[in-house]
Coordinates of C-alpha atoms (C1' of nucleotides) in Angstrom, one line a residue:
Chain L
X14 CA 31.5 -19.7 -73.9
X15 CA 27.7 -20.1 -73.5
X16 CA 26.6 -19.8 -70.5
X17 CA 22.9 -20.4 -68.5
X18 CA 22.1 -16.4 -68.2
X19 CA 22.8 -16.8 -72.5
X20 CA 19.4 -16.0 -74.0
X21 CA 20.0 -18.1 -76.7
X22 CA 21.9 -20.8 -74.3
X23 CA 22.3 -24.2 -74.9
X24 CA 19.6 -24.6 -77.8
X25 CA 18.4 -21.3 -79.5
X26 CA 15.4 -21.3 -81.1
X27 CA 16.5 -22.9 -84.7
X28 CA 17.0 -26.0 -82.8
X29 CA 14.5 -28.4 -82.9
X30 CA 14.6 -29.7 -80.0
X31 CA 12.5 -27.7 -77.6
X32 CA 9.7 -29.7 -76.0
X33 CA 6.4 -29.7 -76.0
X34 CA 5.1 -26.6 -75.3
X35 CA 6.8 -23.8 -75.2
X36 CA 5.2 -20.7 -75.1
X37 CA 6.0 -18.3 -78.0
X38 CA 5.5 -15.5 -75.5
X39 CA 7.5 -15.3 -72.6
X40 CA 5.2 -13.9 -70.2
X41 CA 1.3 -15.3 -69.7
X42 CA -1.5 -12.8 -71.2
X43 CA -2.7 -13.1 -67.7
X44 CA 0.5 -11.3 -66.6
X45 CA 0.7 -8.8 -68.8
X46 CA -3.0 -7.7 -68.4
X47 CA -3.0 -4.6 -66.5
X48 CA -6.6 -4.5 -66.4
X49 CA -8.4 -7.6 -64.6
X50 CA -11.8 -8.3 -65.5
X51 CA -13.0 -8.8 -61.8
X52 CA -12.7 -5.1 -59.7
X53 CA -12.6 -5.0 -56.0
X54 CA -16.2 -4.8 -55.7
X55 CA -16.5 -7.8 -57.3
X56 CA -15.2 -10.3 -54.6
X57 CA -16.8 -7.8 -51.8
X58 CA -20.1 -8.4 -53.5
X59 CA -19.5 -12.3 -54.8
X60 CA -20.6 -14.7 -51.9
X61 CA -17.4 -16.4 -50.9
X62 CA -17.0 -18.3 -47.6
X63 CA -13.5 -17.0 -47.5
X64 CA -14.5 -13.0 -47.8
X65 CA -17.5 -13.7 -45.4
X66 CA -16.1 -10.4 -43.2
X67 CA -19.0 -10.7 -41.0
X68 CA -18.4 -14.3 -40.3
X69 CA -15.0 -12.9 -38.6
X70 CA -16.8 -10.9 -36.0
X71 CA -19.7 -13.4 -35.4
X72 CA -18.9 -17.4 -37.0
X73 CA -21.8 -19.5 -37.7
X74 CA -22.4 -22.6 -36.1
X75 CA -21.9 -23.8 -39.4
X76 CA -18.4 -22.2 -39.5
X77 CA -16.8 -22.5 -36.0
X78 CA -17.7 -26.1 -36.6
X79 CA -15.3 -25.8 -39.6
X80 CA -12.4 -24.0 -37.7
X81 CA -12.6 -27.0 -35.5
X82 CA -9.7 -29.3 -36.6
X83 CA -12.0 -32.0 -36.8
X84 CA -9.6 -34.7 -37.9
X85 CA -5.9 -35.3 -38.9
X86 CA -2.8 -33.4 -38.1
X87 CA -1.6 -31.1 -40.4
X88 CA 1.5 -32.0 -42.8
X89 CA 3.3 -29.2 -41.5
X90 CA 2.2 -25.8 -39.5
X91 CA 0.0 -23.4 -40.8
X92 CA 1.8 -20.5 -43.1
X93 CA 0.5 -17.3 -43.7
X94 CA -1.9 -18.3 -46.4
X95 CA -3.3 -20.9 -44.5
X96 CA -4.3 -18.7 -41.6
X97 CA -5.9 -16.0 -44.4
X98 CA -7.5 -18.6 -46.2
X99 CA -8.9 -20.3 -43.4
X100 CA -12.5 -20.9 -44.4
X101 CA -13.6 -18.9 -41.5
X102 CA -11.4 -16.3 -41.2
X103 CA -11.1 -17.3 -37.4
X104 CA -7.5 -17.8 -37.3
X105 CA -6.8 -14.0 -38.6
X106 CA -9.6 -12.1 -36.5
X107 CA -8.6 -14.2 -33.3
X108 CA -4.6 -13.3 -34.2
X109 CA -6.0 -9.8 -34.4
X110 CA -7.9 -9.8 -31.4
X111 CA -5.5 -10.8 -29.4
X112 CA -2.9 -7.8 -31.3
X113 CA -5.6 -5.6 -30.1
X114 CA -5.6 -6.6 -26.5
X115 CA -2.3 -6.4 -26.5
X116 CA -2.3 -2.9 -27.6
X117 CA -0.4 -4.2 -30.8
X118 CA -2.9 -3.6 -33.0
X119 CA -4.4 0.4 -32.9
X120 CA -7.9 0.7 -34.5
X121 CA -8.3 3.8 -36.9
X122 CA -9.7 6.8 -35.6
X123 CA -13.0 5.9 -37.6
X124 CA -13.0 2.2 -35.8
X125 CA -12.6 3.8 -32.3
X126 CA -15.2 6.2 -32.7
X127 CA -17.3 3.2 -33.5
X128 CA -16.1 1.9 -30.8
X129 CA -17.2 4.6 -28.7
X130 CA -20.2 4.4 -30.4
X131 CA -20.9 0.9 -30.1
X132 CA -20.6 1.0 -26.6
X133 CA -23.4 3.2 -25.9
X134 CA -25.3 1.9 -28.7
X135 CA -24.6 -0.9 -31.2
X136 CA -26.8 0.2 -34.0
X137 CA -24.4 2.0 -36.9
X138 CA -22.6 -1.3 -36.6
X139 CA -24.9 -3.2 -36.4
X140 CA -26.5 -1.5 -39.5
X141 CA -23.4 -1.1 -41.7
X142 CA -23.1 -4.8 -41.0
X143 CA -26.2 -5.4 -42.4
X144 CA -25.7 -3.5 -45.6
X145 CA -22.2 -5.2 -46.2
X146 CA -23.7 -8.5 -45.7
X147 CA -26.6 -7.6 -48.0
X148 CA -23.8 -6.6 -50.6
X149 CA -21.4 -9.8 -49.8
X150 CA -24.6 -12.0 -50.1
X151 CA -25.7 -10.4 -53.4
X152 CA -28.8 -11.3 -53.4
X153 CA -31.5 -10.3 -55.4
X154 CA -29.2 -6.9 -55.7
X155 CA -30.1 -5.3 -59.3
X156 CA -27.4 -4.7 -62.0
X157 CA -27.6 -0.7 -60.6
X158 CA -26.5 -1.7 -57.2
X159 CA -23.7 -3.7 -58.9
X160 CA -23.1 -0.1 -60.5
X161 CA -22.9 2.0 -57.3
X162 CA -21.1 -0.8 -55.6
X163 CA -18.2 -0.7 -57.8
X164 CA -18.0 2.7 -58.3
X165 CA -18.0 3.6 -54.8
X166 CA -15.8 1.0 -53.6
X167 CA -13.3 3.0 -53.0
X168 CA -14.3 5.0 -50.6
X169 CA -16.1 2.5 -49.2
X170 CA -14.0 0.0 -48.6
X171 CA -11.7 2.2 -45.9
X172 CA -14.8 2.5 -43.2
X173 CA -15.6 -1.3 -44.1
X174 CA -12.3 -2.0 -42.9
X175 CA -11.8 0.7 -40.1
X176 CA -15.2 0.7 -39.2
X177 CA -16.3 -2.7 -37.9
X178 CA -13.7 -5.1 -40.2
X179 CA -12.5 -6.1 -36.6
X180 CA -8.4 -5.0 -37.6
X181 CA -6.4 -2.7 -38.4
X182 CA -5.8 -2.6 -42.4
X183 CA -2.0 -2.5 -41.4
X184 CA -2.7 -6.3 -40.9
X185 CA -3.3 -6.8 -44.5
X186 CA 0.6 -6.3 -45.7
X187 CA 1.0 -9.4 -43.0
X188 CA -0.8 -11.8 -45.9
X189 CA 0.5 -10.0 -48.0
X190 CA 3.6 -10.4 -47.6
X191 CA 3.3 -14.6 -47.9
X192 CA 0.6 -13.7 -50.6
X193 CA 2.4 -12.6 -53.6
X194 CA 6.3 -13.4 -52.5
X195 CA 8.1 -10.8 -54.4
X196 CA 4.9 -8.9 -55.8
X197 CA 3.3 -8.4 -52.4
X198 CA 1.3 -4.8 -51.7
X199 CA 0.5 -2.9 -49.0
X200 CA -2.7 -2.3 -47.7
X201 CA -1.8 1.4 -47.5
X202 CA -2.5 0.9 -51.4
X203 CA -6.1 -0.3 -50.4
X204 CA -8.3 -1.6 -53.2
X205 CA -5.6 -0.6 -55.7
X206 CA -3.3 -3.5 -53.7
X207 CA -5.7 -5.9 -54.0
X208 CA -6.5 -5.9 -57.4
X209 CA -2.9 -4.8 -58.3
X210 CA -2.2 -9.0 -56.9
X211 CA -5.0 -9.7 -59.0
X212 CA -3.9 -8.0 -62.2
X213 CA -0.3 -9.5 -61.6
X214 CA -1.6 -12.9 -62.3
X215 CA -3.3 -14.3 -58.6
X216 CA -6.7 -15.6 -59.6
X217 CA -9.7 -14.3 -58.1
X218 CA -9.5 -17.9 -56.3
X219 CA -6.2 -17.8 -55.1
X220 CA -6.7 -14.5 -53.8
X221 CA -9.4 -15.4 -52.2
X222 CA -8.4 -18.9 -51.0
X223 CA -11.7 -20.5 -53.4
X224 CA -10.0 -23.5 -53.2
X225 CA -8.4 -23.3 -50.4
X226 CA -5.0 -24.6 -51.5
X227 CA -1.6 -23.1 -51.5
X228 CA -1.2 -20.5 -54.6
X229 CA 1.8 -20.1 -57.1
X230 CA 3.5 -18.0 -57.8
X231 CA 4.0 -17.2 -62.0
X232 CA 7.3 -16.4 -63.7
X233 CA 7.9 -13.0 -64.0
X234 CA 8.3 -13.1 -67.9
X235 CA 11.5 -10.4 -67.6
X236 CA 14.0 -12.0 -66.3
X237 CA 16.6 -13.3 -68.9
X238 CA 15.6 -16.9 -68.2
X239 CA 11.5 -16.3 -68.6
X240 CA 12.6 -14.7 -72.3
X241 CA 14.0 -17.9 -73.6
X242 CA 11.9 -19.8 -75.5
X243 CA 13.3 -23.0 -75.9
X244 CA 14.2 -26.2 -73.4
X245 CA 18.1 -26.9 -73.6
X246 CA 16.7 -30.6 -73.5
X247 CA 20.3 -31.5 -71.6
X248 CA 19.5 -30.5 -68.0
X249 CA 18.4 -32.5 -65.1
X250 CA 15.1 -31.0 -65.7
X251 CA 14.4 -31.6 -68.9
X252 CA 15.5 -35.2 -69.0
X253 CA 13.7 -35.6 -66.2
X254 CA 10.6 -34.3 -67.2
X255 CA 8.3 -36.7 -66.7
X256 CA 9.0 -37.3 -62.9
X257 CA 10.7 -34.0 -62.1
X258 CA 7.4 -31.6 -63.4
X259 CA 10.0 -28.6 -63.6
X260 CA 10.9 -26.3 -66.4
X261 CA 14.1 -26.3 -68.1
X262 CA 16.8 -25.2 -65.7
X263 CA 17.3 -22.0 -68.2
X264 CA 14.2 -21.2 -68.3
X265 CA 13.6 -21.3 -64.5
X266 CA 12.2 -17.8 -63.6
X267 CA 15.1 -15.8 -61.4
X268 CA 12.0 -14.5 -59.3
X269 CA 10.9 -17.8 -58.9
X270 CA 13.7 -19.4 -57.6
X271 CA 14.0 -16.9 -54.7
X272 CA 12.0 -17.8 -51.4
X273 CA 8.4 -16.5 -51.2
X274 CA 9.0 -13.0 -49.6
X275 CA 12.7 -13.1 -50.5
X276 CA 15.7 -12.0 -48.8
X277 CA 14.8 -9.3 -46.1
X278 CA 11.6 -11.0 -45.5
X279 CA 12.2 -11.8 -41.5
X280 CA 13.8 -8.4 -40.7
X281 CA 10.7 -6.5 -42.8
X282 CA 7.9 -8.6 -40.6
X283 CA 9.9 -8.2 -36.9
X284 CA 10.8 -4.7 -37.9
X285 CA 7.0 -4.1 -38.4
X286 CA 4.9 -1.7 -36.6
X287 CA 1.5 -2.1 -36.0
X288 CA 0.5 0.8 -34.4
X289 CA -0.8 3.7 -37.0
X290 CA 0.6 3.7 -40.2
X291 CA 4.7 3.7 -39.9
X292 CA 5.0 0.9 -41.4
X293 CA 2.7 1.1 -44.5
X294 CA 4.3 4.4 -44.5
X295 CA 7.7 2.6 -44.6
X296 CA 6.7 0.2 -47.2
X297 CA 5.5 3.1 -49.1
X298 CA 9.9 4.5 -49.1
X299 CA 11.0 1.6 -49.4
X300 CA 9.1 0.8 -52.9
X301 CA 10.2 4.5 -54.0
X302 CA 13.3 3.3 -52.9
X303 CA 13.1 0.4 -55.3
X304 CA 14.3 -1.4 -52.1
X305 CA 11.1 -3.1 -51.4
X306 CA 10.9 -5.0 -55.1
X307 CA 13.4 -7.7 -56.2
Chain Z
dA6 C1' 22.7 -27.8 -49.8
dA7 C1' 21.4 -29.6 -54.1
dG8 C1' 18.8 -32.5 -56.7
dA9 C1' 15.0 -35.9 -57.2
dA10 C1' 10.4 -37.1 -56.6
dC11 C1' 5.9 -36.1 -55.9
dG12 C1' 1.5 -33.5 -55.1
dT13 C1' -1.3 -30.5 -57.2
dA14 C1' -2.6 -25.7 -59.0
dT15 C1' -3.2 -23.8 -63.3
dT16 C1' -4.0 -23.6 -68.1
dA17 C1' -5.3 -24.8 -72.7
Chain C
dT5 C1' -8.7 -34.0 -69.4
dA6 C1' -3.9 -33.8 -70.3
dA7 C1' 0.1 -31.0 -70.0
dT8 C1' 2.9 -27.8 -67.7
dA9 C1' 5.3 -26.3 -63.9
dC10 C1' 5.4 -24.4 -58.8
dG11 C1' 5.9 -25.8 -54.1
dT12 C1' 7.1 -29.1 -50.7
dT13 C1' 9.3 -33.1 -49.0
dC14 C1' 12.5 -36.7 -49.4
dT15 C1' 17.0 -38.4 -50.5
dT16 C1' 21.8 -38.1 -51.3

DNA sequence: AAGAACGTATTA
DNA sequence: TAATACGTTCTT
């Protein structure tokens, strides 16, 4: 008996029958690239309205004009994504400040001596502010400064966030989590989360929200369906190609078919604590538990 | 709940 | 620009 999970399943690859275009490689060069072209510096220092940091702390006209809603109703309430990829930002930085006055949302120790700081005077702020914007606005910045800025990103980019990035990087798992479904990271993995989405196959735009839209996710390319190579041509899918846009239901990705986020998803984000760094320190046992995965 | 239909992101 | 296919909504 053949069954669905059968690689070779109900046409194997001597049959002629497989439409179109079907890859000859399971899995997208984009996903098996474990080295993506763009680093972490490269959407600090890129001029995006939707990494505009200081645009959280202080909107333009220009931009709070833009978080107005302006016109019609939304087809359905904002997800995740939708609040991170707001073109201002507003939506996160006001859910944050209002974590923070709740005492939800603990700064790190570098952002409350800031803090402190900032009361009495508002200059290192003010002034780190300054440089980030001069690196997010890229301008006129020489190839060296490209240089230094990617090679010290790393250590850079924990102050940019603790320091006057108006959260808590404990708030980046929250996107995260819609972000990449089953191939979310923590922010405890800093830069190295980021671009890990990016060399899993999100686009620089989609992590970034460039356009705006809703991302998708991409087939894992392991899973016993993702390694056949050939439409069965009988399922609902396949004869229904035309108006169904959906790939053979055999080839249908196992990942994919699960919920963004997955079973465990609601008890992970009411379980989560956003004071200090339990829970990026959980999320750190549970992937070394190969819980957190899958 | 499952499947169909559609919108649209993504890729070649 | 067309093809592919994911995500969402509608229909059964």
């Amino acid at each position: 008996m053949s069954t669905a999970v059968d690689i070779a399943g109900p046409s194997s690859p001597d049959q002629p029958h497989s439409s179109a275009k079907i890859p000859n490689e399971p899995l997208r060069p984009s996903l098996k690239r474990s080295n993506h072209p763009y680093s972490l510096s490269h959407y600090i220092s890129t001029p995006s309205p939707a990494v505009d940091v200081k645009g959280l702390i202080q909107p333009s006209p220009a931009q709070q004009r833009a978080a107005q809603p302006a016109h019609t109703k939304p087809r359905r309430a904002p997800s995740w994504p939708d609040m991170w990829e707001s073109p201002s930002g507003l939506h996160l930085a006001h859910a944050a400040e209002l974590l923070m006055r709740a005492g939800l949302l603990a700064l790190t120790p570098a952002s409350t001596e800031q803090a402190g700081l900032g009361a009495q005077s508002s200059q290192p702020v003010k002034r780190e502010a300054v440089e980030a914007k001069g690196d997010a606005e890229g301008g006129g910045s020489g190839p060296e400064e490209d240089e230094e800025d990617s090679s010290g990103c790393g250590t850079e980019f924990q102050p940019f966030l603790g320091a006057w990035f108006p959260f808590s990087p404990a708030l980046f798992p929250l996107a995260g989590f819609q972000m990449g479904g089953g191939h979310w990271r923590s922010a405890a993995m800093g830069a190295e989360g980021i671009e890990g989405l990016v060399a899993e196959g999100y686009s620089p735009g989609s992590l970034g929200g460039g356009s705006g839209g809703r991302r998708k996710r991409k087939r894992c390319g392991e899973c016993v369906p993702c390694r056949r190579q050939t439409n069965c041509d009988q399922c609902s899918s396949c004869r229904n190609r035309k108006r169904g846009h959906q790939i053979c239901k055999y080839r249908k990705c196992e990942e994919l078919k699960r919920k963004p986020g997955g079973p465990g998803f609601e008890s992970r984000v009411s379980g989560f604590d956003l004071r200090g760094s339990d829970f990026t320190l959980g999320l750190a046992q549970e992937r070394s538990n190969g819980t957190l995965d899958g």
